[in-house]
Amino acid sequence: MTVKVSRVHAPRRRIAWTGAGWLLLPGLLVLLAFFALPMGTILVYSVGRTAPGALYIPDLTLANYVALVGTPVYFQVMMRTLRLGLIVTLLALVIGYPYAFLMARGRPWVRTGLLLAVLLPLLVSVVVRTYGWIVVLGLDGPVNMLLLALRLTSQPVKFLFNETGIVIGLLHVFFPFMVLPLSSVLQKLDPQLVEAARTLGAGYPTVFWRVILPLSVPGIAAGSMLVFTLSVAAYVTPALMGGAGINVMATLVAQQILVLVNWPLGAAVAVTLVGITLLVVAVYNRFLEASTGVYQRHAG
């Protein structure tokens, strides 16, 4: 007697577009139209080449990336961009953490005043704010006049058209993006955890290190990533406060495309900037996750 074994076919899985799934469609279309397609076009341009009389010649070459890494001037621009982004992020975190803590834990009128102080600059154009800093930090500006009046310096200090001016301008522009995520996380912190630690005999430094800081890591991560990514991609503030002698990657892209009409090299700089930013953010996020685990083990 022969027994026939029939093969059972597993039903094919289909993606069920529920009501929530369809809500993602507009966002996906926006990302496709305004991010994926432009970035894909820039990536294609970056592996092409240019020639006299032609903006772009289709090709498959890495010559633009080799020139970007192998040319000392371009490499210095990349290092300067990363250095300025890290400095601005660190200063924003150091200054913004106590500011955000006071804004989250202060009296209602204090919180309102600090919140308005953070939000009001966002209502002014970045160009207007940058020109305001140029006036304030100029050789004849109020800052130098005050330094000279207090006899802290014998001659005006040059704050503009150097990296110091860029750091000051970027810190002012992107400071709210550090404070707002931090204050949101600190505001949700349960005060009973701090009271319990104090009851068990922990001092304020121990409470901060073992309780407050680990719980505020999500705010630190969100604020740091926002400030860093915005700082390394900034164009207006470095162009105005850094001058022609201090280039960053954003101004280098504009220079290659608009002035030198070298679209492939400008596209390679843009792709490199995006790649480096994503890499730094991923490494930083991994570091924070590991730090959170260490904090939790120590707290336990």
PDB file of N, CA, C and O in Angstrom, residues 45-113:
ATOM      1  N   TYR A  45      25.917  62.064  -8.237  1.00  0.00           N
ATOM      2  CA  TYR A  45      26.816  63.137  -8.668  1.00  0.00           C
ATOM      3  C   TYR A  45      28.210  62.965  -8.068  1.00  0.00           C
ATOM      4  O   TYR A  45      29.214  63.321  -8.701  1.00  0.00           O
ATOM      5  N   SER A  46      28.284  62.439  -6.845  1.00  0.00           N
ATOM      6  CA  SER A  46      29.576  62.355  -6.162  1.00  0.00           C
ATOM      7  C   SER A  46      30.522  61.348  -6.803  1.00  0.00           C
ATOM      8  O   SER A  46      31.742  61.434  -6.593  1.00  0.00           O
ATOM      9  N   VAL A  47      29.987  60.393  -7.544  1.00  0.00           N
ATOM     10  CA  VAL A  47      30.847  59.410  -8.205  1.00  0.00           C
ATOM     11  C   VAL A  47      31.010  59.732  -9.686  1.00  0.00           C
ATOM     12  O   VAL A  47      31.466  58.893 -10.468  1.00  0.00           O
ATOM     13  N   GLY A  48      30.632  60.927 -10.076  1.00  0.00           N
ATOM     14  CA  GLY A  48      30.841  61.377 -11.448  1.00  0.00           C
ATOM     15  C   GLY A  48      32.084  62.245 -11.536  1.00  0.00           C
ATOM     16  O   GLY A  48      32.904  62.321 -10.627  1.00  0.00           O
ATOM     17  N   ARG A  49      32.223  62.915 -12.657  1.00  0.00           N
ATOM     18  CA  ARG A  49      33.363  63.809 -12.847  1.00  0.00           C
ATOM     19  C   ARG A  49      32.911  65.033 -13.616  1.00  0.00           C
ATOM     20  O   ARG A  49      31.821  65.058 -14.193  1.00  0.00           O
ATOM     21  N   THR A  50      33.736  66.022 -13.596  1.00  0.00           N
ATOM     22  CA  THR A  50      33.437  67.265 -14.287  1.00  0.00           C
ATOM     23  C   THR A  50      34.476  67.514 -15.368  1.00  0.00           C
ATOM     24  O   THR A  50      35.555  66.908 -15.376  1.00  0.00           O
ATOM     25  N   ALA A  51      34.135  68.426 -16.285  1.00  0.00           N
ATOM     26  CA  ALA A  51      35.033  68.765 -17.386  1.00  0.00           C
ATOM     27  C   ALA A  51      34.681  70.169 -17.853  1.00  0.00           C
ATOM     28  O   ALA A  51      33.577  70.666 -17.584  1.00  0.00           O
ATOM     29  N   PRO A  52      35.590  70.846 -18.513  1.00  0.00           N
ATOM     30  CA  PRO A  52      35.275  72.191 -19.018  1.00  0.00           C
ATOM     31  C   PRO A  52      34.042  72.175 -19.929  1.00  0.00           C
ATOM     32  O   PRO A  52      33.963  71.382 -20.869  1.00  0.00           O
ATOM     33  N   GLY A  53      33.090  73.011 -19.591  1.00  0.00           N
ATOM     34  CA  GLY A  53      31.868  73.090 -20.379  1.00  0.00           C
ATOM     35  C   GLY A  53      30.794  72.114 -19.960  1.00  0.00           C
ATOM     36  O   GLY A  53      29.711  72.100 -20.560  1.00  0.00           O
ATOM     37  N   ALA A  54      31.046  71.272 -18.943  1.00  0.00           N
ATOM     38  CA  ALA A  54      30.058  70.292 -18.479  1.00  0.00           C
ATOM     39  C   ALA A  54      30.031  70.301 -16.959  1.00  0.00           C
ATOM     40  O   ALA A  54      31.077  70.198 -16.311  1.00  0.00           O
ATOM     41  N   LEU A  55      28.822  70.455 -16.404  1.00  0.00           N
ATOM     42  CA  LEU A  55      28.696  70.435 -14.952  1.00  0.00           C
ATOM     43  C   LEU A  55      28.909  69.044 -14.382  1.00  0.00           C
ATOM     44  O   LEU A  55      29.489  68.879 -13.308  1.00  0.00           O
ATOM     45  N   TYR A  56      28.456  68.044 -15.118  1.00  0.00           N
ATOM     46  CA  TYR A  56      28.511  66.685 -14.588  1.00  0.00           C
ATOM     47  C   TYR A  56      28.596  65.709 -15.748  1.00  0.00           C
ATOM     48  O   TYR A  56      27.837  65.817 -16.728  1.00  0.00           O
ATOM     49  N   ILE A  57      29.536  64.781 -15.652  1.00  0.00           N
ATOM     50  CA  ILE A  57      29.676  63.718 -16.638  1.00  0.00           C
ATOM     51  C   ILE A  57      29.478  62.395 -15.926  1.00  0.00           C
ATOM     52  O   ILE A  57      30.190  62.098 -14.961  1.00  0.00           O
ATOM     53  N   PRO A  58      28.477  61.596 -16.332  1.00  0.00           N
ATOM     54  CA  PRO A  58      28.236  60.314 -15.649  1.00  0.00           C
ATOM     55  C   PRO A  58      29.466  59.425 -15.694  1.00  0.00           C
ATOM     56  O   PRO A  58      30.102  59.253 -16.728  1.00  0.00           O
ATOM     57  N   ASP A  59      29.800  58.892 -14.553  1.00  0.00           N
ATOM     58  CA  ASP A  59      30.962  58.027 -14.450  1.00  0.00           C
ATOM     59  C   ASP A  59      30.836  57.246 -13.147  1.00  0.00           C
ATOM     60  O   ASP A  59      29.932  57.480 -12.357  1.00  0.00           O
ATOM     61  N   LEU A  60      31.706  56.328 -12.928  1.00  0.00           N
ATOM     62  CA  LEU A  60      31.729  55.568 -11.684  1.00  0.00           C
ATOM     63  C   LEU A  60      33.158  55.597 -11.154  1.00  0.00           C
ATOM     64  O   LEU A  60      33.953  54.697 -11.392  1.00  0.00           O
ATOM     65  N   THR A  61      33.461  56.663 -10.440  1.00  0.00           N
ATOM     66  CA  THR A  61      34.818  56.870  -9.961  1.00  0.00           C
ATOM     67  C   THR A  61      34.788  57.381  -8.523  1.00  0.00           C
ATOM     68  O   THR A  61      33.858  58.079  -8.129  1.00  0.00           O
ATOM     69  N   LEU A  62      35.811  57.019  -7.779  1.00  0.00           N
ATOM     70  CA  LEU A  62      35.970  57.499  -6.406  1.00  0.00           C
ATOM     71  C   LEU A  62      37.019  58.596  -6.323  1.00  0.00           C
ATOM     72  O   LEU A  62      37.524  58.899  -5.233  1.00  0.00           O
ATOM     73  N   ALA A  63      37.324  59.219  -7.436  1.00  0.00           N
ATOM     74  CA  ALA A  63      38.363  60.230  -7.465  1.00  0.00           C
ATOM     75  C   ALA A  63      38.016  61.422  -6.582  1.00  0.00           C
ATOM     76  O   ALA A  63      38.910  62.020  -5.964  1.00  0.00           O
ATOM     77  N   ASN A  64      36.738  61.762  -6.513  1.00  0.00           N
ATOM     78  CA  ASN A  64      36.346  62.906  -5.685  1.00  0.00           C
ATOM     79  C   ASN A  64      36.577  62.620  -4.206  1.00  0.00           C
ATOM     80  O   ASN A  64      37.045  63.494  -3.453  1.00  0.00           O
ATOM     81  N   TYR A  65      36.273  61.403  -3.773  1.00  0.00           N
ATOM     82  CA  TYR A  65      36.497  61.042  -2.371  1.00  0.00           C
ATOM     83  C   TYR A  65      37.991  60.928  -2.071  1.00  0.00           C
ATOM     84  O   TYR A  65      38.438  61.302  -0.971  1.00  0.00           O
ATOM     85  N   VAL A  66      38.766  60.431  -3.021  1.00  0.00           N
ATOM     86  CA  VAL A  66      40.216  60.342  -2.829  1.00  0.00           C
ATOM     87  C   VAL A  66      40.805  61.738  -2.704  1.00  0.00           C
ATOM     88  O   VAL A  66      41.666  61.999  -1.845  1.00  0.00           O
ATOM     89  N   ALA A  67      40.336  62.655  -3.569  1.00  0.00           N
ATOM     90  CA  ALA A  67      40.819  64.038  -3.487  1.00  0.00           C
ATOM     91  C   ALA A  67      40.403  64.699  -2.185  1.00  0.00           C
ATOM     92  O   ALA A  67      41.159  65.490  -1.603  1.00  0.00           O
ATOM     93  N   LEU A  68      39.215  64.360  -1.708  1.00  0.00           N
ATOM     94  CA  LEU A  68      38.722  64.964  -0.475  1.00  0.00           C
ATOM     95  C   LEU A  68      39.557  64.539   0.728  1.00  0.00           C
ATOM     96  O   LEU A  68      39.879  65.351   1.594  1.00  0.00           O
ATOM     97  N   VAL A  69      39.931  63.265   0.778  1.00  0.00           N
ATOM     98  CA  VAL A  69      40.713  62.755   1.900  1.00  0.00           C
ATOM     99  C   VAL A  69      42.203  63.039   1.720  1.00  0.00           C
ATOM    100  O   VAL A  69      42.917  63.316   2.694  1.00  0.00           O
ATOM    101  N   GLY A  70      42.671  62.993   0.478  1.00  0.00           N
ATOM    102  CA  GLY A  70      44.101  63.142   0.233  1.00  0.00           C
ATOM    103  C   GLY A  70      44.593  64.569   0.174  1.00  0.00           C
ATOM    104  O   GLY A  70      45.791  64.809   0.332  1.00  0.00           O
ATOM    105  N   THR A  71      43.703  65.528  -0.039  1.00  0.00           N
ATOM    106  CA  THR A  71      44.120  66.930  -0.099  1.00  0.00           C
ATOM    107  C   THR A  71      44.167  67.501   1.311  1.00  0.00           C
ATOM    108  O   THR A  71      43.151  67.476   2.021  1.00  0.00           O
ATOM    109  N   PRO A  72      45.302  68.016   1.754  1.00  0.00           N
ATOM    110  CA  PRO A  72      45.413  68.505   3.143  1.00  0.00           C
ATOM    111  C   PRO A  72      44.397  69.587   3.487  1.00  0.00           C
ATOM    112  O   PRO A  72      43.879  69.618   4.608  1.00  0.00           O
ATOM    113  N   VAL A  73      44.099  70.480   2.552  1.00  0.00           N
ATOM    114  CA  VAL A  73      43.164  71.568   2.844  1.00  0.00           C
ATOM    115  C   VAL A  73      41.776  71.015   3.138  1.00  0.00           C
ATOM    116  O   VAL A  73      41.122  71.405   4.114  1.00  0.00           O
ATOM    117  N   TYR A  74      41.312  70.094   2.331  1.00  0.00           N
ATOM    118  CA  TYR A  74      39.990  69.513   2.536  1.00  0.00           C
ATOM    119  C   TYR A  74      39.940  68.691   3.819  1.00  0.00           C
ATOM    120  O   TYR A  74      38.936  68.701   4.539  1.00  0.00           O
ATOM    121  N   PHE A  75      41.013  67.966   4.104  1.00  0.00           N
ATOM    122  CA  PHE A  75      41.056  67.176   5.337  1.00  0.00           C
ATOM    123  C   PHE A  75      41.013  68.086   6.564  1.00  0.00           C
ATOM    124  O   PHE A  75      40.366  67.770   7.562  1.00  0.00           O
ATOM    125  N   GLN A  76      41.707  69.219   6.503  1.00  0.00           N
ATOM    126  CA  GLN A  76      41.658  70.170   7.609  1.00  0.00           C
ATOM    127  C   GLN A  76      40.254  70.731   7.801  1.00  0.00           C
ATOM    128  O   GLN A  76      39.813  70.966   8.937  1.00  0.00           O
ATOM    129  N   VAL A  77      39.553  70.954   6.714  1.00  0.00           N
ATOM    130  CA  VAL A  77      38.168  71.451   6.810  1.00  0.00           C
ATOM    131  C   VAL A  77      37.284  70.425   7.504  1.00  0.00           C
ATOM    132  O   VAL A  77      36.460  70.771   8.364  1.00  0.00           O
ATOM    133  N   MET A  78      37.456  69.136   7.162  1.00  0.00           N
ATOM    134  CA  MET A  78      36.672  68.086   7.819  1.00  0.00           C
ATOM    135  C   MET A  78      36.975  68.026   9.310  1.00  0.00           C
ATOM    136  O   MET A  78      36.055  67.948  10.140  1.00  0.00           O
ATOM    137  N   MET A  79      38.255  68.072   9.663  1.00  0.00           N
ATOM    138  CA  MET A  79      38.623  68.019  11.074  1.00  0.00           C
ATOM    139  C   MET A  79      38.111  69.250  11.826  1.00  0.00           C
ATOM    140  O   MET A  79      37.655  69.149  12.973  1.00  0.00           O
ATOM    141  N   ARG A  80      38.163  70.415  11.195  1.00  0.00           N
ATOM    142  CA  ARG A  80      37.668  71.623  11.838  1.00  0.00           C
ATOM    143  C   ARG A  80      36.164  71.534  12.061  1.00  0.00           C
ATOM    144  O   ARG A  80      35.663  71.940  13.112  1.00  0.00           O
ATOM    145  N   THR A  81      35.447  71.005  11.103  1.00  0.00           N
ATOM    146  CA  THR A  81      33.994  70.879  11.242  1.00  0.00           C
ATOM    147  C   THR A  81      33.630  69.977  12.405  1.00  0.00           C
ATOM    148  O   THR A  81      32.764  70.316  13.224  1.00  0.00           O
ATOM    149  N   LEU A  82      34.298  68.826  12.503  1.00  0.00           N
ATOM    150  CA  LEU A  82      34.027  67.912  13.612  1.00  0.00           C
ATOM    151  C   LEU A  82      34.429  68.522  14.941  1.00  0.00           C
ATOM    152  O   LEU A  82      33.716  68.379  15.948  1.00  0.00           O
ATOM    153  N   ARG A  83      35.561  69.205  14.964  1.00  0.00           N
ATOM    154  CA  ARG A  83      36.020  69.821  16.212  1.00  0.00           C
ATOM    155  C   ARG A  83      35.049  70.896  16.691  1.00  0.00           C
ATOM    156  O   ARG A  83      34.692  70.945  17.879  1.00  0.00           O
ATOM    157  N   LEU A  84      34.594  71.735  15.791  1.00  0.00           N
ATOM    158  CA  LEU A  84      33.648  72.781  16.173  1.00  0.00           C
ATOM    159  C   LEU A  84      32.324  72.178  16.632  1.00  0.00           C
ATOM    160  O   LEU A  84      31.717  72.648  17.603  1.00  0.00           O
ATOM    161  N   GLY A  85      31.879  71.118  15.950  1.00  0.00           N
ATOM    162  CA  GLY A  85      30.632  70.474  16.360  1.00  0.00           C
ATOM    163  C   GLY A  85      30.739  69.878  17.749  1.00  0.00           C
ATOM    164  O   GLY A  85      29.811  70.010  18.560  1.00  0.00           O
ATOM    165  N   LEU A  86      31.857  69.231  18.044  1.00  0.00           N
ATOM    166  CA  LEU A  86      32.047  68.633  19.377  1.00  0.00           C
ATOM    167  C   LEU A  86      32.170  69.708  20.456  1.00  0.00           C
ATOM    168  O   LEU A  86      31.628  69.551  21.559  1.00  0.00           O
ATOM    169  N   ILE A  87      32.885  70.800  20.160  1.00  0.00           N
ATOM    170  CA  ILE A  87      33.037  71.882  21.146  1.00  0.00           C
ATOM    171  C   ILE A  87      31.691  72.519  21.450  1.00  0.00           C
ATOM    172  O   ILE A  87      31.351  72.757  22.620  1.00  0.00           O
ATOM    173  N   VAL A  88      30.920  72.814  20.413  1.00  0.00           N
ATOM    174  CA  VAL A  88      29.607  73.428  20.624  1.00  0.00           C
ATOM    175  C   VAL A  88      28.697  72.494  21.411  1.00  0.00           C
ATOM    176  O   VAL A  88      27.976  72.924  22.325  1.00  0.00           O
ATOM    177  N   THR A  89      28.744  71.199  21.093  1.00  0.00           N
ATOM    178  CA  THR A  89      27.905  70.236  21.806  1.00  0.00           C
ATOM    179  C   THR A  89      28.299  70.142  23.275  1.00  0.00           C
ATOM    180  O   THR A  89      27.438  70.120  24.168  1.00  0.00           O
ATOM    181  N   LEU A  90      29.593  70.089  23.545  1.00  0.00           N
ATOM    182  CA  LEU A  90      30.058  69.992  24.926  1.00  0.00           C
ATOM    183  C   LEU A  90      29.702  71.246  25.723  1.00  0.00           C
ATOM    184  O   LEU A  90      29.226  71.156  26.861  1.00  0.00           O
ATOM    185  N   LEU A  91      29.914  72.411  25.139  1.00  0.00           N
ATOM    186  CA  LEU A  91      29.577  73.655  25.840  1.00  0.00           C
ATOM    187  C   LEU A  91      28.068  73.765  26.064  1.00  0.00           C
ATOM    188  O   LEU A  91      27.625  74.208  27.137  1.00  0.00           O
ATOM    189  N   ALA A  92      27.291  73.367  25.066  1.00  0.00           N
ATOM    190  CA  ALA A  92      25.840  73.410  25.235  1.00  0.00           C
ATOM    191  C   ALA A  92      25.375  72.479  26.344  1.00  0.00           C
ATOM    192  O   ALA A  92      24.462  72.808  27.104  1.00  0.00           O
ATOM    193  N   LEU A  93      26.027  71.316  26.482  1.00  0.00           N
ATOM    194  CA  LEU A  93      25.663  70.382  27.543  1.00  0.00           C
ATOM    195  C   LEU A  93      26.071  70.906  28.915  1.00  0.00           C
ATOM    196  O   LEU A  93      25.282  70.850  29.869  1.00  0.00           O
ATOM    197  N   VAL A  94      27.289  71.435  29.018  1.00  0.00           N
ATOM    198  CA  VAL A  94      27.776  71.940  30.307  1.00  0.00           C
ATOM    199  C   VAL A  94      26.952  73.135  30.778  1.00  0.00           C
ATOM    200  O   VAL A  94      26.590  73.246  31.957  1.00  0.00           O
ATOM    201  N   ILE A  95      26.644  74.044  29.870  1.00  0.00           N
ATOM    202  CA  ILE A  95      25.866  75.232  30.245  1.00  0.00           C
ATOM    203  C   ILE A  95      24.379  74.906  30.332  1.00  0.00           C
ATOM    204  O   ILE A  95      23.656  75.434  31.185  1.00  0.00           O
ATOM    205  N   GLY A  96      23.919  74.030  29.450  1.00  0.00           N
ATOM    206  CA  GLY A  96      22.482  73.768  29.365  1.00  0.00           C
ATOM    207  C   GLY A  96      21.947  72.852  30.447  1.00  0.00           C
ATOM    208  O   GLY A  96      20.759  72.941  30.783  1.00  0.00           O
ATOM    209  N   TYR A  97      22.799  71.987  31.013  1.00  0.00           N
ATOM    210  CA  TYR A  97      22.289  71.057  32.021  1.00  0.00           C
ATOM    211  C   TYR A  97      21.800  71.783  33.267  1.00  0.00           C
ATOM    212  O   TYR A  97      20.656  71.565  33.704  1.00  0.00           O
ATOM    213  N   PRO A  98      22.598  72.645  33.907  1.00  0.00           N
ATOM    214  CA  PRO A  98      22.056  73.375  35.076  1.00  0.00           C
ATOM    215  C   PRO A  98      20.899  74.291  34.710  1.00  0.00           C
ATOM    216  O   PRO A  98      19.972  74.476  35.502  1.00  0.00           O
ATOM    217  N   TYR A  99      20.950  74.860  33.512  1.00  0.00           N
ATOM    218  CA  TYR A  99      19.838  75.713  33.058  1.00  0.00           C
ATOM    219  C   TYR A  99      18.554  74.892  32.947  1.00  0.00           C
ATOM    220  O   TYR A  99      17.492  75.306  33.414  1.00  0.00           O
ATOM    221  N   ALA A 100      18.668  73.709  32.326  1.00  0.00           N
ATOM    222  CA  ALA A 100      17.489  72.854  32.174  1.00  0.00           C
ATOM    223  C   ALA A 100      17.000  72.331  33.521  1.00  0.00           C
ATOM    224  O   ALA A 100      15.793  72.203  33.751  1.00  0.00           O
ATOM    225  N   PHE A 101      17.930  72.028  34.431  1.00  0.00           N
ATOM    226  CA  PHE A 101      17.534  71.543  35.756  1.00  0.00           C
ATOM    227  C   PHE A 101      16.767  72.620  36.515  1.00  0.00           C
ATOM    228  O   PHE A 101      15.751  72.340  37.155  1.00  0.00           O
ATOM    229  N   LEU A 102      17.247  73.855  36.433  1.00  0.00           N
ATOM    230  CA  LEU A 102      16.545  74.956  37.099  1.00  0.00           C
ATOM    231  C   LEU A 102      15.197  75.222  36.441  1.00  0.00           C
ATOM    232  O   LEU A 102      14.211  75.533  37.125  1.00  0.00           O
ATOM    233  N   MET A 103      15.145  75.078  35.126  1.00  0.00           N
ATOM    234  CA  MET A 103      13.891  75.289  34.426  1.00  0.00           C
ATOM    235  C   MET A 103      12.879  74.196  34.744  1.00  0.00           C
ATOM    236  O   MET A 103      11.673  74.417  34.747  1.00  0.00           O
ATOM    237  N   ALA A 104      13.366  72.988  35.037  1.00  0.00           N
ATOM    238  CA  ALA A 104      12.460  71.879  35.346  1.00  0.00           C
ATOM    239  C   ALA A 104      12.066  71.838  36.807  1.00  0.00           C
ATOM    240  O   ALA A 104      10.953  71.398  37.136  1.00  0.00           O
ATOM    241  N   ARG A 105      12.954  72.302  37.712  1.00  0.00           N
ATOM    242  CA  ARG A 105      12.712  72.162  39.141  1.00  0.00           C
ATOM    243  C   ARG A 105      12.506  73.482  39.871  1.00  0.00           C
ATOM    244  O   ARG A 105      12.268  73.478  41.082  1.00  0.00           O
ATOM    245  N   GLY A 106      12.604  74.596  39.160  1.00  0.00           N
ATOM    246  CA  GLY A 106      12.463  75.889  39.813  1.00  0.00           C
ATOM    247  C   GLY A 106      11.005  76.243  40.087  1.00  0.00           C
ATOM    248  O   GLY A 106      10.067  75.501  39.773  1.00  0.00           O
ATOM    249  N   ARG A 107      10.812  77.406  40.688  1.00  0.00           N
ATOM    250  CA  ARG A 107       9.464  77.898  40.942  1.00  0.00           C
ATOM    251  C   ARG A 107       8.762  78.195  39.615  1.00  0.00           C
ATOM    252  O   ARG A 107       9.423  78.395  38.596  1.00  0.00           O
ATOM    253  N   PRO A 108       7.422  78.233  39.633  1.00  0.00           N
ATOM    254  CA  PRO A 108       6.704  78.449  38.368  1.00  0.00           C
ATOM    255  C   PRO A 108       7.134  79.704  37.620  1.00  0.00           C
ATOM    256  O   PRO A 108       7.293  79.683  36.399  1.00  0.00           O
ATOM    257  N   TRP A 109       7.327  80.824  38.338  1.00  0.00           N
ATOM    258  CA  TRP A 109       7.717  82.053  37.647  1.00  0.00           C
ATOM    259  C   TRP A 109       9.136  81.956  37.098  1.00  0.00           C
ATOM    260  O   TRP A 109       9.459  82.547  36.057  1.00  0.00           O
ATOM    261  N   VAL A 110       9.992  81.187  37.792  1.00  0.00           N
ATOM    262  CA  VAL A 110      11.351  80.983  37.285  1.00  0.00           C
ATOM    263  C   VAL A 110      11.315  80.123  36.022  1.00  0.00           C
ATOM    264  O   VAL A 110      11.995  80.426  35.028  1.00  0.00           O
ATOM    265  N   ARG A 111      10.523  79.064  36.051  1.00  0.00           N
ATOM    266  CA  ARG A 111      10.423  78.194  34.875  1.00  0.00           C
ATOM    267  C   ARG A 111       9.869  78.942  33.677  1.00  0.00           C
ATOM    268  O   ARG A 111      10.346  78.782  32.554  1.00  0.00           O
ATOM    269  N   THR A 112       8.863  79.790  33.922  1.00  0.00           N
ATOM    270  CA  THR A 112       8.273  80.549  32.823  1.00  0.00           C
ATOM    271  C   THR A 112       9.290  81.511  32.219  1.00  0.00           C
ATOM    272  O   THR A 112       9.417  81.620  30.987  1.00  0.00           O
ATOM    273  N   GLY A 113      10.027  82.215  33.089  1.00  0.00           N
ATOM    274  CA  GLY A 113      11.025  83.154  32.588  1.00  0.00           C
ATOM    275  C   GLY A 113      12.134  82.477  31.812  1.00  0.00           C
ATOM    276  O   GLY A 113      12.549  82.951  30.743  1.00  0.00           O
TER     277      GLY A 113
END
